[in-house]
N, CA, C and O atoms as a printed pandas DataFrame, in Angstrom:
     atom_number atom_name residue_name chain_id  residue_number  x_coord  y_coord  z_coord
0              1         N          MET        A               1   21.554    5.040   11.388
1              2        CA          MET        A               1   20.178    5.295   11.391
2              3         C          MET        A               1   19.252    4.075   10.859
3              4         O          MET        A               1   19.153    3.557    9.747
4              5         N          ILE        A               2   18.739    3.872   11.852
5              6        CA          ILE        A               2   17.404    3.170   11.944
6              7         C          ILE        A               2   16.114    3.853   11.039
7              8         O          ILE        A               2   15.581    4.927   11.315
8              9         N          GLU        A               3   15.745    2.958    9.883
9             10        CA          GLU        A               3   14.913    3.302    9.029
10            11         C          GLU        A               3   13.558    3.041    9.261
11            12         O          GLU        A               3   13.204    1.976    9.768
12            13         N          ARG        A               4   12.684    4.012    8.901
13            14        CA          ARG        A               4   10.856    4.053    9.356
14            15         C          ARG        A               4   10.093    3.823    8.591
15            16         O          ARG        A               4   10.213    4.289    7.458
16            17         N          ALA        A               5    9.195    3.141    8.885
17            18        CA          ALA        A               5    8.344    2.751    7.519
18            19         C          ALA        A               5    7.723    4.062    7.002
19            20         O          ALA        A               5    7.596    4.222    5.788
20            21         N          ASP        A               6    7.323    5.026    7.898
21            22        CA          ASP        A               6    6.458    6.368    7.220
22            23         C          ASP        A               6    7.551    7.104    6.220
23            24         O          ASP        A               6    7.215    7.901    5.344
24            25         N          HIS        A               7    9.125    6.645    6.535
25            26        CA          HIS        A               7    9.720    7.981    6.118
26            27         C          HIS        A               7    9.927    6.999    4.934
27            28         O          HIS        A               7    9.784    7.584    3.860
28            29         N          LEU        A               8   10.245    5.575    4.798
29            30        CA          LEU        A               8   10.397    4.791    3.585
30            31         C          LEU        A               8    9.020    5.227    2.676
31            32         O          LEU        A               8    9.249    5.788    1.605
32            33         N          ASN        A               9    7.684    5.005    3.039
33            34        CA          ASN        A               9    7.184    5.614    2.740
34            35         C          ASN        A               9    6.569    6.769    1.747
35            36         O          ASN        A               9    5.880    6.562    0.748
36            37         N          ASN        A              10    6.953    7.924    2.225
37            38        CA          ASN        A              10    7.074    8.934    1.951
38            39         C          ASN        A              10    8.325    9.215    0.687
39            40         O          ASN        A              10    8.124    9.930   -0.295
40            41         N          GLN        A              11    9.525    8.539    0.951
41            42        CA          GLN        A              11   10.420    8.571   -0.117
42            43         C          GLN        A              11    9.701    7.568   -1.073
43            44         O          GLN        A              11    9.875    7.684   -2.286
44            45         N          ALA        A              12    8.934    6.631   -0.589
45            46        CA          ALA        A              12    8.681    5.914   -1.984
46            47         C          ALA        A              12    7.564    6.524   -2.789
47            48         O          ALA        A              12    7.441    6.290   -3.991
48            49         N          ILE        A              13    6.828    7.234   -2.179
49            50        CA          ILE        A              13    5.971    7.946   -2.931
50            51         C          ILE        A              13    6.297    9.414   -3.994
51            52         O          ILE        A              13    5.709    9.766   -5.016
52            53         N          ILE        A              14    7.261    9.938   -3.397
53            54        CA          ILE        A              14    8.169   10.723   -4.364
54            55         C          ILE        A              14    8.468   10.177   -5.257
55            56         O          ILE        A              14    7.975   10.511   -6.335
56            57         N          LEU        A              15    9.398    9.115   -5.187
57            58        CA          LEU        A              15   10.316    8.473   -6.340
58            59         C          LEU        A              15    9.128    7.633   -7.328
59            60         O          LEU        A              15    9.606    7.166   -8.362
60            61         N          ALA        A              16    7.835    7.429   -7.138
61            62        CA          ALA        A              16    6.837    6.773   -8.021
62            63         C          ALA        A              16    6.355    8.087   -8.608
63            64         O          ALA        A              16    5.939    7.892   -9.750
64            65         N          SER        A              17    6.264    9.368   -8.229
65            66        CA          SER        A              17    5.558   10.268   -8.686
66            67         C          SER        A              17    6.226   11.186   -9.490
67            68         O          SER        A              17    5.735   12.174  -10.034
68            69         N          ASP        A              18    7.813   10.650   -9.546
69            70        CA          ASP        A              18    8.933   10.991  -10.590
70            71         C          ASP        A              18    9.262   10.082  -11.333
71            72         O          ASP        A              18   10.231   10.204  -12.083
72            73         N          GLY        A              19    8.420    8.824  -11.274
73            74        CA          GLY        A              19    8.018    7.604  -12.371
74            75         C          GLY        A              19    9.735    6.620  -12.399
75            76         O          GLY        A              19   10.330    6.109  -13.348
76            77         N          ASN        A              20   10.111    6.696  -10.790
77            78        CA          ASN        A              20   11.140    5.950  -10.533
78            79         C          ASN        A              20   10.494    4.412   -9.694
79            80         O          ASN        A              20   10.715    4.003   -8.554
80            81         N          TYR        A              21    9.574    3.788  -10.885
81            82        CA          TYR        A              21    8.638    2.821   -9.897
82            83         C          TYR        A              21    9.534    1.717   -9.184
83            84         O          TYR        A              21    9.355    1.478   -7.990
84            85         N          ASN        A              22   10.399    1.116   -9.848
85            86        CA          ASN        A              22   11.387    0.252   -9.446
86            87         C          ASN        A              22   12.193    0.505   -8.397
87            88         O          ASN        A              22   12.568   -0.564   -7.916
88            89         N          GLU        A              23   12.713    1.618   -7.715
89            90        CA          GLU        A              23   13.479    2.318   -6.688
90            91         C          GLU        A              23   11.698    2.252   -5.391
91            92         O          GLU        A              23   11.588    1.664   -4.315
92            93         N          ALA        A              24   10.621    3.123   -6.164
93            94        CA          ALA        A              24    9.804    3.331   -5.190
94            95         C          ALA        A              24    9.172    1.874   -4.473
95            96         O          ALA        A              24    8.920    1.640   -3.291
96            97         N          ILE        A              25    9.035    1.052   -5.637
97            98        CA          ILE        A              25    8.719   -0.434   -5.102
98            99         C          ILE        A              25    9.737   -1.236   -4.250
99           100         O          ILE        A              25    9.362   -2.105   -3.462
100          101         N          ALA        A              26   10.724   -0.989   -4.392
101          102        CA          ALA        A              26   12.055   -1.357   -3.236
102          103         C          ALA        A              26   11.535   -0.562   -2.075
103          104         O          ALA        A              26   11.111   -1.289   -1.177
104          105         N          CYS        A              27   11.430    0.990   -1.790
105          106        CA          CYS        A              27   10.953    1.324   -0.633
106          107         C          CYS        A              27    9.953    0.969   -0.133
107          108         O          CYS        A              27   10.102    0.892    1.086
108          109         N          PHE        A              28    8.686    0.626   -0.553
109          110        CA          PHE        A              28    7.328   -0.104    0.123
110          111         C          PHE        A              28    8.188   -1.225    0.650
111          112         O          PHE        A              28    8.466   -1.208    1.849
112          113         N          LYS        A              29    8.638   -2.192   -0.114
113          114        CA          LYS        A              29    9.042   -3.678    0.523
114          115         C          LYS        A              29    9.946   -3.670    1.550
115          116         O          LYS        A              29    9.955   -4.600    2.356
116          117         N          ARG        A              30   10.724   -2.732    1.637
117          118        CA          ARG        A              30   11.290   -1.978    3.119
118          119         C          ARG        A              30   10.442   -1.887    3.953
119          120         O          ARG        A              30   10.399   -2.677    4.896
120          121         N          ALA        A              31    9.633   -0.968    3.808
121          122        CA          ALA        A              31    8.993   -0.589    4.550
122          123         C          ALA        A              31    7.938   -1.594    5.049
123          124         O          ALA        A              31    7.595   -1.377    6.211
124          125         N          ILE        A              32    7.452   -2.445    4.562
125          126        CA          ILE        A              32    6.516   -3.872    4.906
126          127         C          ILE        A              32    7.425   -4.321    5.866
127          128         O          ILE        A              32    7.021   -4.478    7.018
128          129         N          ILE        A              33    8.553   -4.546    5.585
129          130        CA          ILE        A              33    9.451   -5.398    6.531
130          131         C          ILE        A              33    9.700   -4.791    7.999
131          132         O          ILE        A              33   10.050   -5.489    8.951
132          133         N          ILE        A              34    9.527   -3.714    8.050
133          134        CA          ILE        A              34    9.451   -2.965    9.099
134          135         C          ILE        A              34    8.058   -2.669    9.961
135          136         O          ILE        A              34    7.883   -2.433   11.156
136          137         N          ASP        A              35    7.164   -2.782    8.859
137          138        CA          ASP        A              35    5.743   -2.783    9.797
138          139         C          ASP        A              35    4.590   -3.107    8.824
139          140         O          ASP        A              35    3.660   -2.400    8.435
140          141         N          ASN        A              36    5.049   -4.867    8.439
141          142        CA          ASN        A              36    3.816   -5.661    7.960
142          143         C          ASN        A              36    2.463   -5.394    8.390
143          144         O          ASN        A              36    1.822   -6.353    7.959
144          145         N          SER        A              37    1.735   -4.678    8.956
145          146        CA          SER        A              37    0.556   -4.528    9.823
146          147         C          SER        A              37    0.012   -3.205    9.138
147          148         O          SER        A              37   -1.169   -2.905    9.316
148          149         N          ASN        A              38    0.806   -2.433    8.387
149          150        CA          ASN        A              38    0.344   -0.991    7.791
150          151         C          ASN        A              38   -0.177   -1.456    6.469
151          152         O          ASN        A              38    0.524   -1.847    5.536
152          153         N          TYR        A              39   -1.959   -1.345    6.494
153          154        CA          TYR        A              39   -2.143   -1.774    5.046
154          155         C          TYR        A              39   -2.320   -0.590    4.230
155          156         O          TYR        A              39   -2.896   -0.801    3.163
156          157         N          LEU        A              40   -1.934    0.721    4.491
157          158        CA          LEU        A              40   -1.627    1.838    3.779
158          159         C          LEU        A              40    0.134    1.317    3.011
159          160         O          LEU        A              40    0.388    1.403    1.810
160          161         N          LEU        A              41    0.652    1.046    3.580
161          162        CA          LEU        A              41    1.791    0.353    2.505
162          163         C          LEU        A              41    1.457   -0.767    1.241
163          164         O          LEU        A              41    1.563   -0.677    0.018
164          165         N          TRP        A              42    1.048   -1.756    2.064
165          166        CA          TRP        A              42    0.580   -2.183    1.030
166          167         C          TRP        A              42   -0.124   -1.981   -0.019
167          168         O          TRP        A              42   -0.052   -2.653   -1.047
168          169         N          PHE        A              43   -1.088   -0.733    0.237
169          170        CA          PHE        A              43   -2.101   -0.485   -0.968
170          171         C          PHE        A              43   -1.553    0.149   -1.769
171          172         O          PHE        A              43   -1.840    0.149   -2.967
172          173         N          ASN        A              44   -0.114    1.204   -0.907
173          174        CA          ASN        A              44    0.612    1.848   -1.938
174          175         C          ASN        A              44    1.283    1.064   -2.985
175          176         O          ASN        A              44    0.924    1.223   -4.152
176          177         N          LEU        A              45    2.133    0.313   -2.718
177          178        CA          LEU        A              45    2.454   -1.007   -3.378
178          179         C          LEU        A              45    1.820   -1.514   -4.484
179          180         O          LEU        A              45    2.440   -1.739   -5.523
180          181         N          GLY        A              46    0.692   -1.708   -4.367
181          182        CA          GLY        A              46   -0.092   -2.340   -5.422
182          183         C          GLY        A              46   -0.374   -1.017   -6.164
183          184         O          GLY        A              46   -0.383   -1.304   -7.361
184          185         N          VAL        A              47   -0.572    0.095   -6.028
185          186        CA          VAL        A              47   -0.740    1.189   -6.505
186          187         C          VAL        A              47    0.311    1.491   -7.618
187          188         O          VAL        A              47    0.255    1.666   -8.835
188          189         N          THR        A              48    1.421    1.476   -6.553
189          190        CA          THR        A              48    2.649    1.975   -7.624
190          191         C          THR        A              48    2.943    0.409   -8.527
191          192         O          THR        A              48    3.425    0.524   -9.654
192          193         N          TYR        A              49    2.684   -0.804   -8.072
193          194        CA          TYR        A              49    2.588   -1.599   -9.312
194          195         C          TYR        A              49    1.890   -1.669  -10.113
195          196         O          TYR        A              49    2.151   -2.565  -10.916
196          197         N          ARG        A              50    0.660   -0.847  -10.395
197          198        CA          ARG        A              50   -0.313   -1.157  -11.227
198          199         C          ARG        A              50    0.200   -0.001  -12.365
199          200         O          ARG        A              50    0.101   -0.308  -13.553
200          201         N          ASP        A              51    0.860    1.603  -11.917
201          202        CA          ASP        A              51    1.288    2.853  -12.196
202          203         C          ASP        A              51    2.701    2.196  -13.393
203          204         O          ASP        A              51    2.993    2.534  -14.540
204          205         N          ALA        A              52    3.133    1.447  -12.718
205          206        CA          ALA        A              52    4.503    0.734  -13.152
206          207         C          ALA        A              52    4.301   -0.641  -14.246
207          208         O          ALA        A              52    5.097   -1.425  -14.763
208          209         N          GLY        A              53    2.589   -0.448  -14.297
209          210        CA          GLY        A              53    2.319   -1.465  -15.497
210          211         C          GLY        A              53    2.749   -3.211  -15.137
211          212         O          GLY        A              53    2.983   -4.062  -15.996
212          213         N          LYS        A              54    2.764   -3.384  -13.885
213          214        CA          LYS        A              54    2.974   -4.772  -13.543
214          215         C          LYS        A              54    1.640   -5.272  -13.062
215          216         O          LYS        A              54    1.611   -5.114  -11.842
216          217         N          LEU        A              55    0.709   -5.718  -13.427
217          218        CA          LEU        A              55   -0.636   -5.995  -13.197
218          219         C          LEU        A              55   -0.908   -6.688  -12.452
219          220         O          LEU        A              55   -1.599   -6.269  -11.523
220          221         N          GLU        A              56   -0.505   -8.098  -12.479
221          222        CA          GLU        A              56   -0.431   -9.081  -11.914
222          223         C          GLU        A              56    0.267   -9.134  -10.518
223          224         O          GLU        A              56   -0.043   -9.925   -9.627
224          225         N          GLU        A              57    1.574   -7.876  -10.420
225          226        CA          GLU        A              57    1.880   -8.100   -8.829
226          227         C          GLU        A              57    0.848   -6.960   -8.236
227          228         O          GLU        A              57    0.508   -7.099   -7.061
228          229         N          ALA        A              58    0.287   -5.746   -9.044
229          230        CA          ALA        A              58   -0.569   -5.146   -8.654
230          231         C          ALA        A              58   -1.913   -5.780   -7.839
231          232         O          ALA        A              58   -2.349   -5.429   -6.743
232          233         N          LYS        A              59   -2.340   -6.665   -8.601
233          234        CA          LYS        A              59   -4.283   -7.533   -8.374
234          235         C          LYS        A              59   -3.213   -7.885   -6.923
235          236         O          LYS        A              59   -3.601   -7.488   -5.824
236          237         N          LYS        A              60   -2.281   -8.416   -7.006
237          238        CA          LYS        A              60   -1.783   -9.425   -5.647
238          239         C          LYS        A              60   -1.662   -8.788   -4.258
239          240         O          LYS        A              60   -1.918   -9.341   -3.189
240          241         N          GLU        A              61   -1.075   -7.084   -4.516
241          242        CA          GLU        A              61   -0.843   -6.392   -3.774
242          243         C          GLU        A              61   -2.232   -6.194   -3.336
243          244         O          GLU        A              61   -2.666   -6.262   -2.186
244          245         N          LEU        A              62   -2.775   -5.974   -4.271
245          246        CA          LEU        A              62   -4.289   -4.981   -4.091
246          247         C          LEU        A              62   -5.053   -6.056   -3.220
247          248         O          LEU        A              62   -5.321   -5.899   -2.029
248          249         N          ALA        A              63   -5.296   -6.918   -3.803
249          250        CA          ALA        A              63   -6.098   -8.427   -2.868
250          251         C          ALA        A              63   -5.618   -8.399   -1.745
251          252         O          ALA        A              63   -6.488   -8.078   -0.936
252          253         N          PHE        A              64   -4.058   -8.687   -1.002
253          254        CA          PHE        A              64   -4.167   -8.604    0.384
254          255         C          PHE        A              64   -4.511   -7.429    0.724
255          256         O          PHE        A              64   -5.149   -7.572    1.767
256          257         N          ASN        A              65   -4.467   -6.405    0.474
257          258        CA          ASN        A              65   -4.654   -5.112    1.607
258          259         C          ASN        A              65   -6.327   -5.309    1.542
259          260         O          ASN        A              65   -7.033   -4.634    2.291
260          261         N          GLU        A              66   -6.834   -6.140    0.732
261          262        CA          GLU        A              66   -8.120   -6.116    1.045
262          263         C          GLU        A              66   -8.559   -7.068    2.627
263          264         O          GLU        A              66   -9.432   -6.952    3.486
264          265         N          PHE        A              67   -7.416   -7.996    2.383
265          266        CA          PHE        A              67   -7.967   -9.254    3.374
266          267         C          PHE        A              67   -7.123   -8.430    5.039
267          268         O          PHE        A              67   -7.414   -8.546    6.229
268          269         N          HIS        A              68   -6.132   -7.711    4.380
269          270        CA          HIS        A              68   -5.253   -7.229    5.680
270          271         C          HIS        A              68   -6.110   -6.014    6.549
271          272         O          HIS        A              68   -5.711   -4.850    6.513
272          273         N          ASP        A              69   -7.067   -6.326    7.165
273          274        CA          ASP        A              69   -7.967   -5.134    7.289
274          275         C          ASP        A              69   -8.375   -5.125    8.840
275          276         O          ASP        A              69   -7.896   -5.945    9.624
276          277         N          VAL        A              70   -9.493   -3.926    9.312
277          278        CA          VAL        A              70   -8.866   -4.269   11.073
278          279         C          VAL        A              70  -10.374   -5.179   11.365
279          280         O          VAL        A              70  -11.479   -5.306   10.839
280          281         N          LEU        A              71   -9.555   -5.739   12.649
281          282        CA          LEU        A              71  -10.493   -6.438   13.445
282          283         C          LEU        A              71  -11.755   -5.416   13.887
283          284         O          LEU        A              71  -11.347   -4.266   14.049
284          285         N          PRO        A              72  -13.094   -5.570   14.100
285          286        CA          PRO        A              72  -14.537   -5.117   14.450
286          287         C          PRO        A              72  -14.016   -4.772   15.779
287          288         O          PRO        A              72  -13.798   -5.743   16.504
288          289         N          GLY        A              73  -13.683   -3.222   16.424
289          290        CA          GLY        A              73  -13.434   -3.431   17.453
290          291         C          GLY        A              73  -12.062   -2.768   18.264
291          292         O          GLY        A              73  -11.957   -2.168   19.333
292          293         N          SER        A              74  -11.161   -3.143   17.314
293          294        CA          SER        A              74   -9.694   -3.115   17.556
294          295         C          SER        A              74   -8.850   -1.838   17.026
295          296         O          SER        A              74   -7.653   -1.663   16.795
296          297         N          SER        A              75   -9.977   -1.047   16.937
297          298        CA          SER        A              75   -9.416    0.082   16.176
298          299         C          SER        A              75   -9.974    1.473   16.445
299          300         O          SER        A              75  -10.928    1.127   17.141
300          301         N          THR        A              76  -10.022    2.232   16.413
301          302        CA          THR        A              76  -11.120    3.813   16.379
302          303         C          THR        A              76  -11.604    3.863   15.302
303          304         O          THR        A              76  -11.024    3.469   14.291
304          305         N          LYS        A              77  -13.039    4.481   15.330
305          306        CA          LYS        A              77  -13.850    4.410   14.204
306          307         C          LYS        A              77  -13.233    5.223   12.896
307          308         O          LYS        A              77  -13.756    5.168   11.783
308          309         N          ILE        A              78  -12.197    5.886   13.163
309          310        CA          ILE        A              78  -11.878    6.623   11.676
310          311         C          ILE        A              78  -10.622    5.652   11.207
311          312         O          ILE        A              78  -10.194    5.625   10.053
312          313         N          VAL        A              79  -10.106    4.857   12.305
313          314        CA          VAL        A              79   -9.394    3.975   11.253
314          315         C          VAL        A              79  -10.274    2.984   10.491
315          316         O          VAL        A              79  -10.047    2.736    9.306
316          317         N          GLU        A              80  -11.239    2.440   11.138
317          318        CA          GLU        A              80  -11.680    1.889   10.336
318          319         C          GLU        A              80  -12.795    2.086    8.953
319          320         O          GLU        A              80  -13.196    1.294    8.100
320          321         N          GLU        A              81  -13.050    3.533    9.212
321          322        CA          GLU        A              81  -13.395    4.104    8.442
322          323         C          GLU        A              81  -12.859    4.196    6.905
323          324         O          GLU        A              81  -13.354    4.163    5.778
324          325         N          ASP        A              82  -11.613    4.324    7.473
325          326        CA          ASP        A              82  -10.235    4.644    6.520
326          327         C          ASP        A              82   -9.787    3.464    5.510
327          328         O          ASP        A              82   -9.413    3.439    4.337
328          329         N          SER        A              83   -9.985    2.576    6.439
329          330        CA          SER        A              83   -9.867    1.249    5.922
330          331         C          SER        A              83  -10.705    0.738    4.958
331          332         O          SER        A              83  -10.206    0.205    3.967
332          333         N          LEU        A              84  -12.099    0.826    5.111
333          334        CA          LEU        A              84  -13.477    0.496    4.372
334          335         C          LEU        A              84  -12.789    1.439    3.110
335          336         O          LEU        A              84  -12.514    0.827    2.078
336          337         N          ARG        A              85  -12.548    2.686    3.158
337          338        CA          ARG        A              85  -12.530    3.740    2.082
338          339         C          ARG        A              85  -11.582    2.799    1.378
339          340         O          ARG        A              85  -11.969    2.023    0.504
340          341         N          LEU        A              86  -10.053    2.909    1.872
341          342        CA          LEU        A              86   -9.000    1.891    0.742
342          343         C          LEU        A              86   -9.318    0.720    0.054
343          344         O          LEU        A              86   -9.021    0.364   -1.086
344          345         N          MET        A              87   -9.803    0.318    0.706
345          346        CA          MET        A              87  -10.057   -1.215    0.179
346          347         C          MET        A              87  -11.284   -0.850   -0.936
347          348         O          MET        A              87  -11.010   -1.255   -2.066
348          349         N          GLU        A              88  -12.069   -0.432   -0.863
349          350        CA          GLU        A              88  -13.154    0.428   -2.183
350          351         C          GLU        A              88  -12.204    0.588   -3.186
351          352         O          GLU        A              88  -12.135   -0.161   -4.160
352          353         N          TYR        A              89  -11.370    1.663   -2.960
353          354        CA          TYR        A              89  -10.930    2.449   -3.812
354          355         C          TYR        A              89   -9.739    0.813   -4.526
355          356         O          TYR        A              89   -9.430    0.614   -5.701
356          357         N          GLY        A              90   -9.535    0.356   -3.873
357          358        CA          GLY        A              90   -8.177   -0.627   -4.386
358          359         C          GLY        A              90   -9.299   -1.759   -5.021
359          360         O          GLY        A              90   -8.798   -2.147   -6.077
360          361         N          ARG        A              91  -10.241   -2.250   -4.867
361          362        CA          ARG        A              91  -11.177   -3.225   -5.791
362          363         C          ARG        A              91  -11.731   -2.173   -6.838
363          364         O          ARG        A              91  -12.200   -2.717   -7.838
364          365         N          GLU        A              92  -11.778   -0.920   -6.835
365          366        CA          GLU        A              92  -11.917   -0.085   -8.104
366          367         C          GLU        A              92  -10.980   -0.390   -8.992
367          368         O          GLU        A              92  -11.215   -0.664  -10.169
368          369         N          ILE        A              93   -9.566   -0.349   -8.324
369          370        CA          ILE        A              93   -8.292   -0.246   -9.103
370          371         C          ILE        A              93   -8.388   -1.733   -9.739
371          372         O          ILE        A              93   -8.498   -1.828  -10.962
372          373         N          ALA        A              94   -8.342   -3.062   -8.814
373          374        CA          ALA        A              94   -8.159   -4.128   -9.278
374          375         C          ALA        A              94   -9.579   -4.423  -10.430
375          376         O          ALA        A              94   -9.395   -5.314  -11.259
376          377         N          ALA        A              95  -10.635   -3.848  -10.452
377          378        CA          ALA        A              95  -11.641   -4.338  -11.307
378          379         C          ALA        A              95  -11.253   -3.741  -12.976
379          380         O          ALA        A              95  -11.750   -4.159  -14.022
380          381         N          GLN        A              96   -9.922   -2.340  -12.771
381          382        CA          GLN        A              96   -9.830   -2.102  -14.076
382          383         C          GLN        A              96   -8.769   -2.703  -14.934
383          384         O          GLN        A              96   -8.590   -2.464  -16.128
384          385         N          LEU        A              97   -8.076   -3.525  -14.164
385          386        CA          LEU        A              97   -7.102   -4.269  -14.383
386          387         C          LEU        A              97   -7.543   -5.668  -15.581
387          388         O          LEU        A              97   -6.692   -6.496  -15.905
């Protein structure tokens, strides 16, 4: 069976919500190998590192997410707005670290 990034993301979210941060981080990393341009995976990885108390790793992943944005005109307006919203949320989290 071929792993899918969206399934791994969902699995990682469940693991993280149960406090299984190391397993969740491993799932996010596998998902990123499959789809490394998916900003949501990078963002979720950063948040999970933060929740696990791994603050340096969280800063790194959240900063990467900030620069892993969408080029103007290359996506729909909804995707661009979502990217900007997540980047701002990532900045807020990073400022708290």
